[in-house]
């Protein structure tokens, strides 16, 4: 048991050191690239968080929903889901979304909003990625 813990600790230590080395290399090689990546990552995360808000207001007649409250809940939900003991967190994010927002907008609206949100943030990327891969394979063959 102790040996397994040592192996895991060493593996985590190696991964953290590799991350720090890559971070340092990127910082030293080009601060412009570093800040560009930082800004683009921030925008990507913000847009992902905003889709939850947009899906909620799309099912409400009264759009008196606090934007920052929803963004805060979305962020907390995304952090919590990483600790749910489900294979690949399957269903965890959906269940969290439904539980959190059904108390705010009602069960049926939360369910519809959940579908809109997952289509926008998850399924659409699968479809777009699939189309791009098929185009690439087709271009390589022909």
mmCIF file of C-alpha atoms in Angstrom, residues 11-119:
data_model
loop_
_atom_site.group_PDB
_atom_site.id
_atom_site.type_symbol
_atom_site.label_atom_id
_atom_site.label_comp_id
_atom_site.label_asym_id
_atom_site.label_seq_id
_atom_site.Cartn_x
_atom_site.Cartn_y
_atom_site.Cartn_z
ATOM 1 C CA UNK A 11 3.970 10.524 -10.760
ATOM 2 C CA UNK A 12 2.138 13.645 -9.586
ATOM 3 C CA UNK A 13 5.442 15.323 -8.750
ATOM 4 C CA UNK A 14 6.778 14.545 -12.258
ATOM 5 C CA UNK A 15 3.646 15.884 -13.921
ATOM 6 C CA UNK A 16 3.729 19.107 -11.887
ATOM 7 C CA UNK A 17 7.423 19.588 -12.674
ATOM 8 C CA UNK A 18 6.779 19.003 -16.395
ATOM 9 C CA UNK A 19 3.931 21.520 -16.296
ATOM 10 C CA UNK A 20 6.088 24.097 -14.528
ATOM 11 C CA UNK A 21 8.936 23.552 -17.006
ATOM 12 C CA UNK A 22 6.579 23.980 -19.966
ATOM 13 C CA UNK A 23 5.092 27.083 -18.357
ATOM 14 C CA UNK A 24 8.552 28.553 -17.760
ATOM 15 C CA UNK A 25 9.681 27.727 -21.310
ATOM 16 C CA UNK A 26 6.598 29.392 -22.782
ATOM 17 C CA UNK A 27 7.070 32.443 -20.551
ATOM 18 C CA UNK A 28 10.733 32.821 -21.500
ATOM 19 C CA UNK A 29 10.262 32.153 -25.216
ATOM 20 C CA UNK A 30 7.457 34.604 -25.888
ATOM 21 C CA UNK A 31 5.482 36.690 -23.448
ATOM 22 C CA UNK A 32 3.252 37.766 -26.334
ATOM 23 C CA UNK A 33 2.290 34.148 -27.069
ATOM 24 C CA UNK A 34 1.827 33.509 -23.347
ATOM 25 C CA UNK A 35 -0.580 36.424 -22.908
ATOM 26 C CA UNK A 36 -2.395 35.572 -26.146
ATOM 27 C CA UNK A 37 -2.993 32.034 -24.869
ATOM 28 C CA UNK A 38 -4.071 33.415 -21.488
ATOM 29 C CA UNK A 39 -6.570 35.842 -23.014
ATOM 30 C CA UNK A 40 -7.971 33.286 -25.466
ATOM 31 C CA UNK A 41 -8.347 30.722 -22.675
ATOM 32 C CA UNK A 42 -10.132 33.281 -20.510
ATOM 33 C CA UNK A 43 -12.516 34.131 -23.360
ATOM 34 C CA UNK A 44 -13.185 30.441 -24.038
ATOM 35 C CA UNK A 45 -13.988 29.737 -20.379
ATOM 36 C CA UNK A 46 -16.166 32.849 -20.122
ATOM 37 C CA UNK A 47 -18.130 31.923 -23.252
ATOM 38 C CA UNK A 48 -18.653 28.407 -21.918
ATOM 39 C CA UNK A 49 -19.967 29.843 -18.647
ATOM 40 C CA UNK A 50 -22.202 32.358 -20.422
ATOM 41 C CA UNK A 51 -24.005 29.606 -22.357
ATOM 42 C CA UNK A 52 -25.561 28.398 -19.095
ATOM 43 C CA UNK A 53 -26.981 31.860 -18.490
ATOM 44 C CA UNK A 54 -28.204 32.181 -22.081
ATOM 45 C CA UNK A 55 -29.896 28.778 -21.983
ATOM 46 C CA UNK A 56 -31.676 29.742 -18.756
ATOM 47 C CA UNK A 57 -32.987 33.077 -20.019
ATOM 48 C CA UNK A 58 -34.095 31.411 -23.255
ATOM 49 C CA UNK A 59 -36.730 29.420 -21.325
ATOM 50 C CA UNK A 60 -37.913 32.233 -19.039
ATOM 51 C CA UNK A 61 -40.598 34.795 -19.691
ATOM 52 C CA UNK A 62 -39.190 37.012 -16.933
ATOM 53 C CA UNK A 63 -35.502 37.488 -17.648
ATOM 54 C CA UNK A 64 -34.786 38.948 -14.221
ATOM 55 C CA UNK A 65 -31.974 36.454 -13.640
ATOM 56 C CA UNK A 66 -28.758 37.669 -12.037
ATOM 57 C CA UNK A 67 -25.962 37.187 -14.581
ATOM 58 C CA UNK A 68 -23.163 37.066 -12.004
ATOM 59 C CA UNK A 69 -25.058 34.643 -9.770
ATOM 60 C CA UNK A 70 -25.496 32.238 -12.687
ATOM 61 C CA UNK A 71 -21.835 32.576 -13.731
ATOM 62 C CA UNK A 72 -20.802 31.909 -10.127
ATOM 63 C CA UNK A 73 -23.069 28.857 -9.930
ATOM 64 C CA UNK A 74 -21.760 27.594 -13.277
ATOM 65 C CA UNK A 75 -18.170 27.959 -12.098
ATOM 66 C CA UNK A 76 -18.872 26.196 -8.805
ATOM 67 C CA UNK A 77 -20.746 23.440 -10.635
ATOM 68 C CA UNK A 78 -17.824 22.872 -12.993
ATOM 69 C CA UNK A 79 -15.442 22.585 -10.044
ATOM 70 C CA UNK A 80 -17.722 20.183 -8.145
ATOM 71 C CA UNK A 81 -18.238 17.845 -11.086
ATOM 72 C CA UNK A 82 -14.558 16.908 -11.150
ATOM 73 C CA UNK A 83 -14.998 15.226 -7.781
ATOM 74 C CA UNK A 84 -18.125 13.218 -8.628
ATOM 75 C CA UNK A 85 -17.356 9.503 -8.610
ATOM 76 C CA UNK A 86 -18.900 8.658 -11.985
ATOM 77 C CA UNK A 87 -17.083 7.193 -14.974
ATOM 78 C CA UNK A 88 -15.879 10.155 -16.975
ATOM 79 C CA UNK A 89 -18.189 12.365 -14.877
ATOM 80 C CA UNK A 90 -20.996 11.091 -17.119
ATOM 81 C CA UNK A 91 -24.271 12.546 -15.982
ATOM 82 C CA UNK A 92 -22.632 14.464 -13.161
ATOM 83 C CA UNK A 93 -22.652 17.844 -14.847
ATOM 84 C CA UNK A 94 -26.199 17.342 -16.115
ATOM 85 C CA UNK A 95 -27.445 16.271 -12.691
ATOM 86 C CA UNK A 96 -25.694 19.198 -11.042
ATOM 87 C CA UNK A 97 -27.177 21.658 -13.531
ATOM 88 C CA UNK A 98 -30.677 20.261 -13.042
ATOM 89 C CA UNK A 99 -30.467 20.208 -9.239
ATOM 90 C CA UNK A 100 -29.013 23.709 -8.968
ATOM 91 C CA UNK A 101 -31.279 25.459 -11.447
ATOM 92 C CA UNK A 102 -34.565 23.591 -10.893
ATOM 93 C CA UNK A 103 -34.852 25.446 -7.585
ATOM 94 C CA UNK A 104 -34.411 28.753 -9.397
ATOM 95 C CA UNK A 105 -36.394 28.356 -12.642
ATOM 96 C CA UNK A 106 -38.534 25.268 -11.973
ATOM 97 C CA UNK A 107 -38.062 21.640 -12.964
ATOM 98 C CA UNK A 108 -39.426 21.689 -16.520
ATOM 99 C CA UNK A 109 -37.599 24.888 -17.458
ATOM 100 C CA UNK A 110 -34.390 23.586 -15.905
ATOM 101 C CA UNK A 111 -34.705 20.394 -17.981
ATOM 102 C CA UNK A 112 -35.255 22.298 -21.236
ATOM 103 C CA UNK A 113 -32.463 24.724 -20.380
ATOM 104 C CA UNK A 114 -30.193 21.766 -19.621
ATOM 105 C CA UNK A 115 -30.820 20.302 -23.078
ATOM 106 C CA UNK A 116 -30.126 23.632 -24.762
ATOM 107 C CA UNK A 117 -26.967 24.116 -22.697
ATOM 108 C CA UNK A 118 -25.557 20.628 -23.393
ATOM 109 C CA UNK A 119 -26.331 20.868 -27.108
#
